[in-house]
PDB file of C-alpha atoms in Angstrom:
ATOM      1  CA  MET R  91       8.199 -23.306 -21.503  1.00  0.00           C
ATOM      2  CA  GLN R  92       6.512 -26.079 -19.136  1.00  0.00           C
ATOM      3  CA  TYR R  93       2.702 -25.422 -20.071  1.00  0.00           C
ATOM      4  CA  ASP R  94       2.428 -24.226 -23.402  1.00  0.00           C
ATOM      5  CA  SER R  95       5.389 -25.486 -25.061  1.00  0.00           C
ATOM      6  CA  GLU R  96       4.087 -24.545 -28.717  1.00  0.00           C
ATOM      7  CA  GLN R  97       3.804 -20.592 -27.525  1.00  0.00           C
ATOM      8  CA  TYR R  98       7.281 -21.227 -26.138  1.00  0.00           C
ATOM      9  CA  HIS R  99       8.942 -22.625 -29.207  1.00  0.00           C
ATOM     10  CA  ALA R 100       6.819 -19.851 -31.546  1.00  0.00           C
ATOM     11  CA  LEU R 101       8.325 -17.236 -29.021  1.00  0.00           C
ATOM     12  CA  VAL R 102      11.452 -18.614 -29.323  1.00  0.00           C
ATOM     13  CA  VAL R 103      11.762 -18.754 -33.235  1.00  0.00           C
ATOM     14  CA  ALA R 104       9.980 -15.444 -33.923  1.00  0.00           C
ATOM     15  CA  GLY R 105      12.690 -13.603 -31.521  1.00  0.00           C
ATOM     16  CA  GLY R 106       9.775 -12.383 -28.908  1.00  0.00           C
ATOM     17  CA  LEU R 107      10.487 -14.093 -26.168  1.00  0.00           C
ATOM     18  CA  ASN R 108      12.218 -11.309 -24.598  1.00  0.00           C
ATOM     19  CA  ALA R 109       9.857  -9.132 -25.399  1.00  0.00           C
ATOM     20  CA  TYR R 110       6.802 -11.550 -23.711  1.00  0.00           C
ATOM     21  CA  LEU R 111       8.632 -12.034 -20.660  1.00  0.00           C
ATOM     22  CA  ASN R 112       9.516  -8.717 -20.137  1.00  0.00           C
ATOM     23  CA  ASP R 113       5.343  -7.428 -20.155  1.00  0.00           C
ATOM     24  CA  VAL R 114       5.021 -10.876 -17.836  1.00  0.00           C
ATOM     25  CA  GLU R 115       7.256  -8.889 -15.593  1.00  0.00           C
ATOM     26  CA  ARG R 116       5.806  -5.481 -16.101  1.00  0.00           C
ATOM     27  CA  GLN R 117       2.592  -6.422 -15.622  1.00  0.00           C
ATOM     28  CA  ALA R 118       3.412  -8.736 -12.296  1.00  0.00           C
ATOM     29  CA  GLN R 119       5.010  -5.369 -11.353  1.00  0.00           C
ATOM     30  CA  GLU R 120       2.280  -3.341 -11.725  1.00  0.00           C
ATOM     31  CA  GLU R 121      -0.226  -5.817  -9.873  1.00  0.00           C
ATOM     32  CA  LEU R 122       2.346  -6.002  -6.875  1.00  0.00           C
ATOM     33  CA  GLU R 123       2.404  -2.393  -6.397  1.00  0.00           C
ATOM     34  CA  GLN R 124      -1.452  -2.264  -6.363  1.00  0.00           C
ATOM     35  CA  ILE R 125      -1.598  -4.478  -4.095  1.00  0.00           C
ATOM     36  CA  VAL R 126       0.814  -2.660  -1.712  1.00  0.00           C
ATOM     37  CA  GLN R 127      -0.832   0.228  -2.398  1.00  0.00           C
ATOM     38  CA  GLU R 128      -4.148  -1.085  -1.125  1.00  0.00           C
ATOM     39  CA  MET R 129      -2.820  -3.013   1.878  1.00  0.00           C
ATOM     40  CA  ALA R 130      -0.768   0.724   2.972  1.00  0.00           C
ATOM     41  CA  GLN R 131      -4.375   2.173   2.400  1.00  0.00           C
ATOM     42  CA  LYS R 132      -6.093   0.075   4.472  1.00  0.00           C
ATOM     43  CA  ASP R 133      -3.554   0.279   7.315  1.00  0.00           C
ATOM     44  CA  GLY R 134      -3.594   3.847   7.417  1.00  0.00           C
ATOM     45  CA  THR R 135       0.184   4.036   6.195  1.00  0.00           C
ATOM     46  CA  ASP R 136       0.252   7.560   4.514  1.00  0.00           C
ATOM     47  CA  GLU R 137       2.891  10.361   4.044  1.00  0.00           C
ATOM     48  CA  ALA R 138       1.657  11.691   7.047  1.00  0.00           C
ATOM     49  CA  LEU R 139       2.722   8.579   9.090  1.00  0.00           C
ATOM     50  CA  LYS R 140       6.022   8.614   7.480  1.00  0.00           C
ATOM     51  CA  ALA R 141       6.983  11.962   8.182  1.00  0.00           C
ATOM     52  CA  ARG R 142       5.586  11.484  12.130  1.00  0.00           C
ATOM     53  CA  ASP R 143       7.155   7.960  12.679  1.00  0.00           C
ATOM     54  CA  PRO R 144       9.729   6.397  10.016  1.00  0.00           C
ATOM     55  CA  MET R 145      10.078   3.259  12.142  1.00  0.00           C
ATOM     56  CA  LYS R 146       6.148   2.647  12.138  1.00  0.00           C
ATOM     57  CA  TRP R 147       6.011   3.141   8.722  1.00  0.00           C
ATOM     58  CA  LEU R 148       9.301   1.176   7.772  1.00  0.00           C
ATOM     59  CA  ARG R 149       7.380  -1.674   9.913  1.00  0.00           C
ATOM     60  CA  LEU R 150       4.590  -1.410   7.969  1.00  0.00           C
ATOM     61  CA  MET R 151       5.684  -1.404   4.515  1.00  0.00           C
ATOM     62  CA  ASN R 152       7.716  -3.963   5.051  1.00  0.00           C
ATOM     63  CA  ASN R 153       4.994  -6.431   6.456  1.00  0.00           C
TER      64      ASN R 153
END
């Protein structure tokens, strides 16, 4: 709304605001999951570590 008020009003009038926001949310969640996977792979955090040392795996995943 703040950055593109014309698009916001068009979405509100057309009833597509919720669909648009859900799509943005889905895209953001996919990007976050990709980043977490890449970081975990870089740190060597895998299922073997999870089985061997669950607390270390949890600390690394939370970081």
